[in-house]
Coordinates of C-alpha atoms and ligand atoms in Angstrom, one line a residue:
X24 CA 27.4 13.0 -5.5
X25 CA 27.9 10.1 -8.0
X26 CA 27.0 10.6 -11.9
X27 CA 26.4 8.2 -14.5
X28 CA 25.9 8.8 -18.2
X29 CA 23.7 6.0 -19.6
X30 CA 23.9 5.3 -23.4
X31 CA 20.2 4.1 -23.0
X32 CA 17.9 4.3 -19.9
X33 CA 14.5 3.0 -19.3
X34 CA 12.6 5.7 -17.6
X35 CA 9.3 5.3 -15.7
X36 CA 5.9 5.3 -17.6
X37 CA 8.0 5.1 -20.9
X38 CA 7.1 2.6 -23.7
X39 CA 10.8 2.3 -24.5
X40 CA 14.3 3.4 -23.5
X41 CA 15.7 7.0 -23.9
X42 CA 19.2 7.6 -25.2
X43 CA 21.9 9.6 -23.4
X44 CA 20.4 9.9 -19.8
X45 CA 22.4 11.5 -17.0
X46 CA 21.7 10.0 -13.8
X47 CA 22.8 11.5 -10.3
X48 CA 22.6 10.2 -6.9
X49 CA 23.6 11.1 -3.4
X50 CA 23.3 9.2 -0.1
X51 CA 21.9 6.2 -2.1
X52 CA 19.0 8.3 -3.7
X53 CA 18.5 9.4 -7.1
X54 CA 18.8 13.2 -7.4
X55 CA 18.6 13.8 -10.9
X56 CA 17.5 12.1 -14.3
X57 CA 18.0 14.1 -17.3
X58 CA 18.2 13.1 -21.0
X59 CA 20.7 15.1 -22.6
X60 CA 18.4 15.8 -25.7
X61 CA 14.8 17.0 -25.3
X62 CA 14.7 16.4 -21.7
X63 CA 15.8 19.8 -20.2
X64 CA 19.6 20.7 -19.7
X65 CA 21.8 18.7 -17.5
X66 CA 22.4 20.1 -14.1
X67 CA 25.9 21.4 -15.0
X68 CA 28.0 21.9 -18.1
X69 CA 30.6 19.7 -19.9
X70 CA 32.8 19.1 -16.9
X71 CA 29.9 17.1 -15.4
X72 CA 29.6 14.8 -18.4
X73 CA 33.5 14.5 -18.3
X74 CA 33.4 13.0 -14.7
X75 CA 30.3 10.9 -15.2
X76 CA 30.6 7.1 -15.2
X77 CA 29.8 5.8 -18.8
X78 CA 27.4 3.1 -18.8
X79 CA 27.4 1.5 -22.2
X80 CA 24.3 -0.5 -23.2
X81 CA 20.8 -0.3 -21.5
X82 CA 20.4 1.0 -18.0
X83 CA 17.5 -0.3 -16.1
X84 CA 16.3 0.3 -12.5
X85 CA 16.9 -2.5 -10.1
X86 CA 15.2 -5.9 -10.9
X87 CA 13.1 -7.5 -8.1
X88 CA 13.0 -11.2 -7.6
X89 CA 9.7 -11.3 -5.7
X90 CA 9.7 -15.1 -4.8
X91 CA 12.8 -17.1 -3.7
X92 CA 13.9 -20.1 -1.7
X93 CA 17.6 -19.6 -1.4
X94 CA 18.3 -23.2 -0.6
X95 CA 16.6 -24.7 -3.7
X96 CA 19.6 -23.4 -5.6
X97 CA 21.4 -26.7 -4.5
X98 CA 19.0 -28.7 -6.6
X99 CA 19.7 -27.1 -9.9
X100 CA 20.4 -30.0 -12.4
X101 CA 20.1 -32.6 -9.8
X102 CA 16.4 -33.5 -10.3
X103 CA 16.0 -34.4 -14.0
X104 CA 16.5 -38.3 -14.1
X105 CA 13.4 -40.4 -14.4
X106 CA 9.8 -39.3 -14.5
X107 CA 7.9 -37.4 -11.6
X108 CA 6.1 -34.3 -10.8
X109 CA 6.1 -31.6 -8.2
X110 CA 5.5 -34.0 -5.6
X111 CA 8.6 -36.3 -6.5
X112 CA 10.8 -33.1 -6.9
X113 CA 9.7 -32.0 -3.4
X114 CA 11.2 -35.2 -1.8
X115 CA 14.7 -34.2 -3.3
X116 CA 14.1 -30.6 -1.9
X117 CA 13.4 -32.0 1.6
X118 CA 16.7 -34.0 1.5
X119 CA 18.6 -30.8 1.1
X120 CA 16.3 -28.9 3.7
X121 CA 17.2 -31.8 6.2
X122 CA 20.9 -31.0 5.9
X123 CA 21.0 -27.3 6.6
X124 CA 21.9 -25.5 9.8
X125 CA 22.5 -21.7 10.3
X126 CA 26.1 -21.8 9.0
X127 CA 25.5 -23.8 5.7
X128 CA 22.3 -21.8 5.3
X129 CA 24.2 -18.6 5.4
X130 CA 26.9 -19.9 2.9
X131 CA 24.5 -21.2 0.4
X132 CA 22.1 -18.1 0.7
X133 CA 25.2 -15.8 0.2
X134 CA 26.3 -17.5 -2.8
X135 CA 22.7 -17.8 -4.3
X136 CA 21.9 -14.0 -3.7
X137 CA 25.4 -13.0 -5.1
X138 CA 24.4 -15.0 -8.2
X139 CA 21.2 -12.8 -8.1
X140 CA 23.3 -9.6 -7.9
X141 CA 25.1 -10.7 -10.9
X142 CA 21.8 -11.2 -12.7
X143 CA 20.8 -7.6 -12.0
X144 CA 18.5 -8.4 -8.9
X145 CA 18.7 -5.8 -6.4
X146 CA 16.0 -6.9 -4.0
X147 CA 14.9 -10.5 -3.2
X148 CA 11.7 -11.7 -1.4
X149 CA 12.8 -14.8 0.5
X150 CA 9.9 -17.0 1.3
X151 CA 11.3 -18.6 4.4
X152 CA 10.0 -21.7 6.2
X153 CA 13.1 -23.5 7.2
X154 CA 13.1 -22.2 10.7
X155 CA 14.1 -24.7 13.4
X156 CA 16.5 -27.6 14.0
X157 CA 16.0 -30.9 12.2
X158 CA 13.5 -32.4 14.5
X159 CA 11.5 -29.2 15.0
X160 CA 13.3 -27.9 18.0
X161 CA 13.9 -24.2 18.0
X162 CA 17.7 -22.9 17.8
X163 CA 18.9 -21.0 20.9
X164 CA 17.8 -18.0 18.9
X165 CA 14.7 -19.1 17.3
X166 CA 15.2 -16.7 14.3
X167 CA 18.8 -17.9 13.8
X168 CA 17.9 -19.2 10.2
X169 CA 16.1 -16.0 9.2
X170 CA 19.1 -14.1 10.7
X171 CA 21.4 -16.2 8.3
X172 CA 19.4 -15.0 5.4
X173 CA 19.6 -11.3 6.5
X174 CA 23.5 -11.8 6.8
X175 CA 23.7 -13.5 3.4
X176 CA 21.9 -10.7 1.5
X177 CA 24.2 -8.1 3.2
X178 CA 27.4 -9.9 2.0
X179 CA 25.8 -10.3 -1.5
X180 CA 25.0 -6.5 -1.5
X181 CA 21.2 -6.7 -2.3
X182 CA 18.1 -5.9 -0.3
X183 CA 15.9 -8.6 1.2
X184 CA 12.2 -8.9 2.4
X185 CA 12.1 -11.8 4.7
X186 CA 8.8 -13.3 4.1
X187 CA 8.7 -15.4 7.2
X188 CA 6.2 -18.3 6.4
X189 CA 3.7 -19.7 8.8
X190 CA 3.7 -23.6 8.1
X191 CA 1.7 -25.7 10.3
X192 CA 0.3 -28.8 8.8
X193 CA 1.3 -31.2 5.9
X194 CA -2.1 -31.4 4.2
X195 CA -5.2 -29.4 3.8
X196 CA -7.3 -31.8 6.1
X197 CA -4.6 -31.1 8.9
X198 CA -2.1 -34.0 8.9
X199 CA 0.6 -33.2 11.2
X200 CA 4.2 -32.2 9.9
X201 CA 6.4 -35.1 9.3
X202 CA 10.1 -35.8 8.4
X203 CA 11.9 -32.6 7.2
X204 CA 8.8 -30.6 7.5
X205 CA 9.0 -30.7 11.4
X206 CA 11.8 -27.9 11.0
X207 CA 9.0 -25.7 9.4
X208 CA 6.5 -25.7 12.2
X209 CA 5.8 -23.3 15.0
X210 CA 2.8 -25.3 16.4
X211 CA 0.2 -22.6 15.8
X212 CA -0.2 -19.2 14.2
X213 CA 0.1 -17.3 17.4
X214 CA 3.3 -18.8 18.3
X215 CA 4.5 -18.2 14.7
X216 CA 3.6 -14.4 15.1
X217 CA 5.4 -14.4 18.6
X218 CA 8.7 -15.6 16.9
X219 CA 8.4 -13.4 14.1
X220 CA 7.6 -10.3 16.2
X221 CA 10.9 -11.0 18.1
X222 CA 12.9 -10.7 14.9
X223 CA 13.9 -7.2 14.1
X224 CA 16.8 -7.0 11.8
X225 CA 18.7 -3.6 12.4
X226 CA 20.2 -3.4 9.1
X227 CA 18.5 -1.0 6.5
X228 CA 18.9 -3.5 3.7
X229 CA 16.2 -6.0 5.3
X230 CA 12.7 -6.0 6.3
X231 CA 10.4 -8.7 7.6
X232 CA 7.1 -9.5 6.0
X233 CA 4.8 -12.5 6.4
X234 CA 3.7 -15.6 4.4
X235 CA 1.2 -18.2 4.6
X236 CA 2.9 -21.2 3.0
X237 CA -0.3 -22.4 1.4
X238 CA -3.8 -23.6 2.3
X239 CA -2.1 -27.0 2.8
X240 CA 0.1 -25.6 5.6
X241 CA -2.1 -23.2 7.4
X242 CA -5.6 -24.4 8.9
X243 CA -8.5 -22.2 7.7
X244 CA -9.3 -21.1 11.2
X245 CA -5.8 -19.7 11.7
X246 CA -5.3 -17.8 8.3
X247 CA -6.8 -14.7 9.8
X248 CA -4.1 -14.6 12.5
X249 CA -1.3 -14.4 9.9
X250 CA -3.3 -11.9 7.8
X251 CA -3.9 -9.8 10.8
X252 CA -0.4 -9.8 11.9
X253 CA 0.8 -8.6 8.4
X254 CA -2.0 -6.0 8.4
X255 CA -1.2 -4.6 11.8
X256 CA 2.5 -4.3 11.0
X257 CA 1.8 -3.0 7.5
X258 CA 4.0 -5.5 5.7
X259 CA 3.6 -7.7 2.7
X260 CA 1.8 -10.9 2.9
X261 CA 2.7 -13.7 0.4
X262 CA 1.0 -17.0 -0.2
X263 CA 1.6 -20.0 -2.6
X264 CA -1.8 -20.4 -4.4
X265 CA -3.1 -23.1 -6.6
X266 CA 0.4 -24.3 -7.9
X267 CA -1.1 -27.7 -8.5
X268 CA -4.5 -29.0 -9.3
X269 CA -4.2 -31.3 -6.4
X270 CA -4.1 -28.4 -3.9
X271 CA -7.5 -27.3 -5.5
X272 CA -9.1 -30.8 -5.3
X273 CA -8.0 -31.3 -1.6
X274 CA -9.4 -27.7 -0.6
X275 CA -12.7 -28.4 -2.3
X276 CA -13.0 -31.7 -0.5
X277 CA -12.3 -30.3 2.9
X278 CA -13.7 -26.8 2.6
X279 CA -16.2 -26.9 -0.2
X280 CA -14.5 -24.1 -2.0
X281 CA -11.3 -23.2 -4.0
X282 CA -8.2 -22.0 -2.2
X283 CA -8.6 -18.5 -3.5
X284 CA -12.3 -18.5 -2.2
X285 CA -10.9 -19.8 1.3
X286 CA -8.2 -17.1 1.4
X287 CA -10.9 -14.4 0.5
X288 CA -13.4 -15.7 3.2
X289 CA -10.6 -15.4 5.8
X290 CA -9.4 -11.9 5.0
X291 CA -6.2 -12.8 3.2
X292 CA -6.6 -11.1 0.0
X293 CA -5.9 -7.4 -0.6
X294 CA -3.4 -4.9 -2.1
X295 CA -0.8 -5.8 0.3
X296 CA -1.0 -9.6 -0.5
X297 CA 0.9 -11.6 -3.3
X298 CA -0.4 -14.8 -4.6
X299 CA 2.6 -16.8 -5.9
X300 CA 2.0 -18.9 -9.0
X301 CA -1.9 -18.8 -9.2
X302 CA -1.5 -21.4 -12.0
X303 CA -4.8 -23.2 -11.6
X304 CA -7.5 -20.6 -10.7
X305 CA -11.1 -20.6 -11.8
X306 CA -12.8 -17.6 -13.5
X307 CA -14.3 -16.8 -10.2
X308 CA -10.8 -16.9 -8.4
X309 CA -9.4 -14.5 -10.9
X310 CA -12.2 -12.0 -10.0
X311 CA -11.6 -12.4 -6.5
X312 CA -7.9 -11.6 -6.8
X313 CA -8.4 -8.9 -9.4
X314 CA -11.2 -7.1 -7.5
X315 CA -9.1 -7.1 -4.3
X316 CA -6.0 -6.0 -6.1
X317 CA -4.1 -8.9 -5.0
X318 CA -1.0 -9.2 -6.7
X319 CA 0.3 -12.4 -8.6
X320 CA 3.9 -13.3 -8.7
X321 CA 4.6 -15.5 -11.8
X322 CA 7.5 -18.0 -11.6
X323 CA 7.6 -19.3 -15.1
X324 CA 10.8 -21.1 -15.1
X325 CA 10.1 -23.0 -12.0
X326 CA 6.6 -23.7 -13.2
X327 CA 8.0 -25.3 -16.3
X328 CA 10.6 -27.0 -14.5
X329 CA 8.0 -28.7 -12.1
X330 CA 5.6 -29.4 -14.8
X331 CA 3.0 -27.1 -13.0
X332 CA 1.3 -25.7 -15.9
X333 CA 0.8 -22.2 -17.3
X334 CA -1.1 -19.7 -15.3
X335 CA -3.5 -17.3 -17.1
X336 CA -1.3 -14.2 -16.9
X337 CA -3.1 -11.8 -19.2
X338 CA -6.5 -12.6 -17.7
X339 CA -5.1 -12.0 -14.2
X340 CA -3.6 -8.6 -15.4
X341 CA -7.0 -7.7 -17.0
X342 CA -8.8 -8.6 -13.9
X343 CA -6.9 -6.1 -11.9
X344 CA -3.9 -8.1 -10.3
X345 CA -0.5 -6.5 -10.6
X346 CA 2.1 -9.0 -11.9
X347 CA 5.4 -9.6 -10.6
X348 CA 8.3 -12.1 -11.1
X349 CA 10.0 -14.8 -9.2
X350 CA 12.8 -17.3 -9.7
X351 CA 11.5 -19.6 -6.9
X352 CA 13.5 -22.8 -7.1
X353 CA 16.3 -21.2 -9.0
X354 CA 16.4 -23.7 -11.7
X355 CA 17.3 -20.4 -13.6
X356 CA 18.2 -17.0 -12.1
X357 CA 17.3 -14.7 -14.8
X358 CA 14.5 -12.1 -14.7
X359 CA 14.9 -11.5 -18.4
X360 CA 13.9 -15.1 -19.0
X361 CA 11.1 -15.0 -16.5
X362 CA 9.7 -11.7 -18.1
X363 CA 9.8 -13.0 -21.7
X364 CA 8.2 -16.3 -20.4
X365 CA 5.3 -14.6 -19.3
X366 CA 4.6 -13.5 -23.0
X367 CA 5.9 -16.6 -24.6
X368 CA 3.8 -18.9 -22.3
X369 CA 0.7 -17.1 -23.3
X370 CA 1.7 -17.5 -27.0
X371 CA 2.1 -21.4 -26.6
X372 CA -1.4 -21.6 -24.9
X373 CA -3.3 -19.3 -27.3
X374 CA -1.1 -20.0 -30.6
X375 CA -1.2 -16.1 -30.9
X376 CA 1.4 -13.3 -30.2
X377 CA 1.5 -10.1 -28.6
X378 CA -0.1 -10.3 -25.2
X379 CA 2.2 -8.2 -23.2
X380 CA 4.1 -5.1 -24.3
X381 CA 7.9 -5.0 -23.6
X382 CA 6.9 -2.0 -21.1
X383 CA 4.5 -4.2 -19.2
X384 CA 7.3 -6.9 -18.9
X385 CA 9.7 -4.2 -17.8
X386 CA 7.2 -3.0 -15.1
X387 CA 6.7 -6.5 -13.8
X388 CA 10.4 -7.2 -13.5
X389 CA 11.1 -3.8 -11.7
X390 CA 8.6 -1.6 -9.9
X391 CA 5.8 -4.1 -9.3
X392 CA 8.2 -6.6 -7.7
X393 CA 9.7 -4.0 -5.4
X394 CA 6.1 -3.0 -4.6
X395 CA 5.1 -6.5 -3.9
X396 CA 8.1 -6.8 -1.5
X397 CA 7.0 -3.5 0.5
X398 CA 9.8 -1.2 -1.2
X399 CA 7.6 1.6 -2.7
X400 CA 10.7 3.7 -3.4
X401 CA 12.6 1.4 -5.6
X402 CA 12.3 0.1 -9.2
X403 CA 12.1 3.3 -11.2
X404 CA 15.0 5.6 -12.5
X405 CA 13.2 8.7 -10.7
X406 CA 14.2 11.4 -8.5
X407 CA 13.8 10.3 -4.9
X408 CA 13.9 6.7 -5.5
X409 CA 16.7 4.3 -4.4
X410 CA 19.6 4.5 -6.6
X411 CA 19.5 1.0 -8.1
X412 CA 21.0 0.8 -11.6
X413 CA 21.4 -2.4 -13.7
X414 CA 23.2 -2.1 -17.0
X415 CA 22.7 -4.6 -19.8
X416 CA 25.3 -4.8 -22.6
X417 CA 23.8 -4.3 -26.1
X418 CA 27.1 -5.6 -27.7
X419 CA 27.2 -9.3 -26.9
X420 CA 26.6 -12.1 -29.2
X421 CA 22.9 -12.3 -27.8
X422 CA 22.2 -8.5 -27.9
X423 CA 24.1 -7.0 -30.7
X424 CA 21.9 -5.4 -33.4
X425 CA 18.9 -5.6 -30.8
X426 CA 16.9 -2.4 -30.4
X427 CA 17.0 -1.3 -26.7
X428 CA 13.2 -1.9 -26.4
X429 CA 13.9 -5.5 -27.2
X430 CA 16.3 -6.3 -24.6
X431 CA 13.8 -8.4 -22.6
X432 CA 13.4 -10.6 -25.5
X433 CA 17.1 -11.1 -26.3
X434 CA 19.4 -10.4 -23.1
X435 CA 20.2 -13.0 -20.4
X436 CA 21.5 -12.5 -17.0
X437 CA 25.0 -13.0 -18.5
X438 CA 24.5 -9.7 -20.3
X439 CA 24.4 -7.7 -17.0
X440 CA 27.7 -5.6 -16.8
X441 CA 27.0 -3.2 -13.9
X442 CA 24.8 -3.2 -10.8
X443 CA 24.5 -0.4 -8.3
X444 CA 22.4 -1.1 -5.2
X445 CA 21.4 2.0 -3.0
X446 CA 24.1 4.0 -4.7
X447 CA 26.8 1.5 -4.1
X448 CA 28.5 -0.6 -6.8
X449 CA 28.0 -4.3 -6.4
X450 CA 28.8 -5.7 -9.8
X451 CA 31.3 -4.2 -12.3
X452 CA 32.2 -5.5 -15.9
X453 CA 30.1 -8.6 -15.1
X454 CA 32.0 -9.5 -12.0
X455 CA 30.7 -9.3 -8.3
X456 CA 33.1 -7.0 -6.4
X457 CA 33.1 -9.1 -3.2
X458 CA 31.9 -12.7 -3.8
X459 CA 33.6 -15.3 -6.0
X460 CA 30.2 -16.6 -7.0
X461 CA 31.0 -19.8 -9.0
X462 CA 33.5 -20.9 -6.2
X463 CA 31.1 -20.2 -3.3
X464 CA 28.2 -21.9 -5.1
X465 CA 30.3 -24.9 -5.7
X466 CA 31.6 -25.1 -2.1
X467 CA 28.1 -24.4 -0.3
X468 CA 26.3 -26.8 -2.6
X469 CA 28.8 -29.7 -2.0
X470 CA 28.1 -29.2 1.7
X471 CA 24.6 -30.0 1.6
X472 CA 24.2 -32.5 -1.2
X473 CA 24.9 -36.3 -1.2
Ligands
ZN7 ZN1 7.7 -21.1 -3.8

């Protein structure tokens, strides 16, 4: 049994944090959550409080990063010279993709995931499409690259949902994969399913889910194969959706309908599906997403970095789509920044304030993200849930004087001091306990960049 005494803890369904909360865990599960005042007596007397680990500041449940491409971390700060857009950025991304092998992928992902742990992220959804050797030839183990990601997450001390992405074509009208893209392809959706079926990580920290890269990358008649595989296996299905107006235009030209409508017509939408970005939906698209309870993963720091635009977050939430958050290209790894950007971007667009409550942003960063990744028992400080604790200091230059409820508008990832994942300490006093994060990032990135 481990006990912590949190100066403040944000409990499920609460509009704001509660002071002085005793949290108990055993075998990686929360076994007790008791506010010292007004929440029922703690399970034992004063001795219990004496040996509880003190957590000064605000303790949150684990943060979930619902959309990641680990290797994009190598691009941070390297793509800002000259003009360009998403498509020119993509060329730089392909240069890194072409250089990776299972060993360098493991080293880079391990460092990137350890950076996430430092930021309070206890679970990541890795949208994985870098499957094969540089010319498209499978490795001896056709899941060697996925296995590297699973191992990387274990080293970093966080959980992983490997969203294995089906990626078959270069364009909506079926142009074949070319250049670095050849590494992504399995030929057709049945062969994708065969490969993914054969991948069964045995470690408890990792699960396999499915992804459709986008309507550009999976021909319409093969969408149902991927959706059916996810459905049969009861796993989450993620898909990049309408990140760019060009994707909408190409889809309309080829299929006479929007990407969202195309996915709906092929059985891709539903409560186990998460649309990533959904930056440029029509009103009818919003209804399709909301009515089917399809989730939307917003990645505001990447969307601004790539000049994508601003998705209609409030309208998506109103329509019925649960919102989660992702750091996607890792231009920034900071879920506090992603969360407040959901509100602040709405302010820029509407020139009005107050679209999302702090509790709604907290939900997106925690329980909704875990649910989108297939971990229904994580993201809440509640008995029976996984013992993930993330403590944010309230005495830094950024957070001093800030009321605990304002943490999502003031704190940064650098304010995270303690992180516990499944009952195990991963970060203490702001330091990762097993990975020298800056050193490993420096070395791993030098290996795969010009
Ligand atoms: Zn992405």
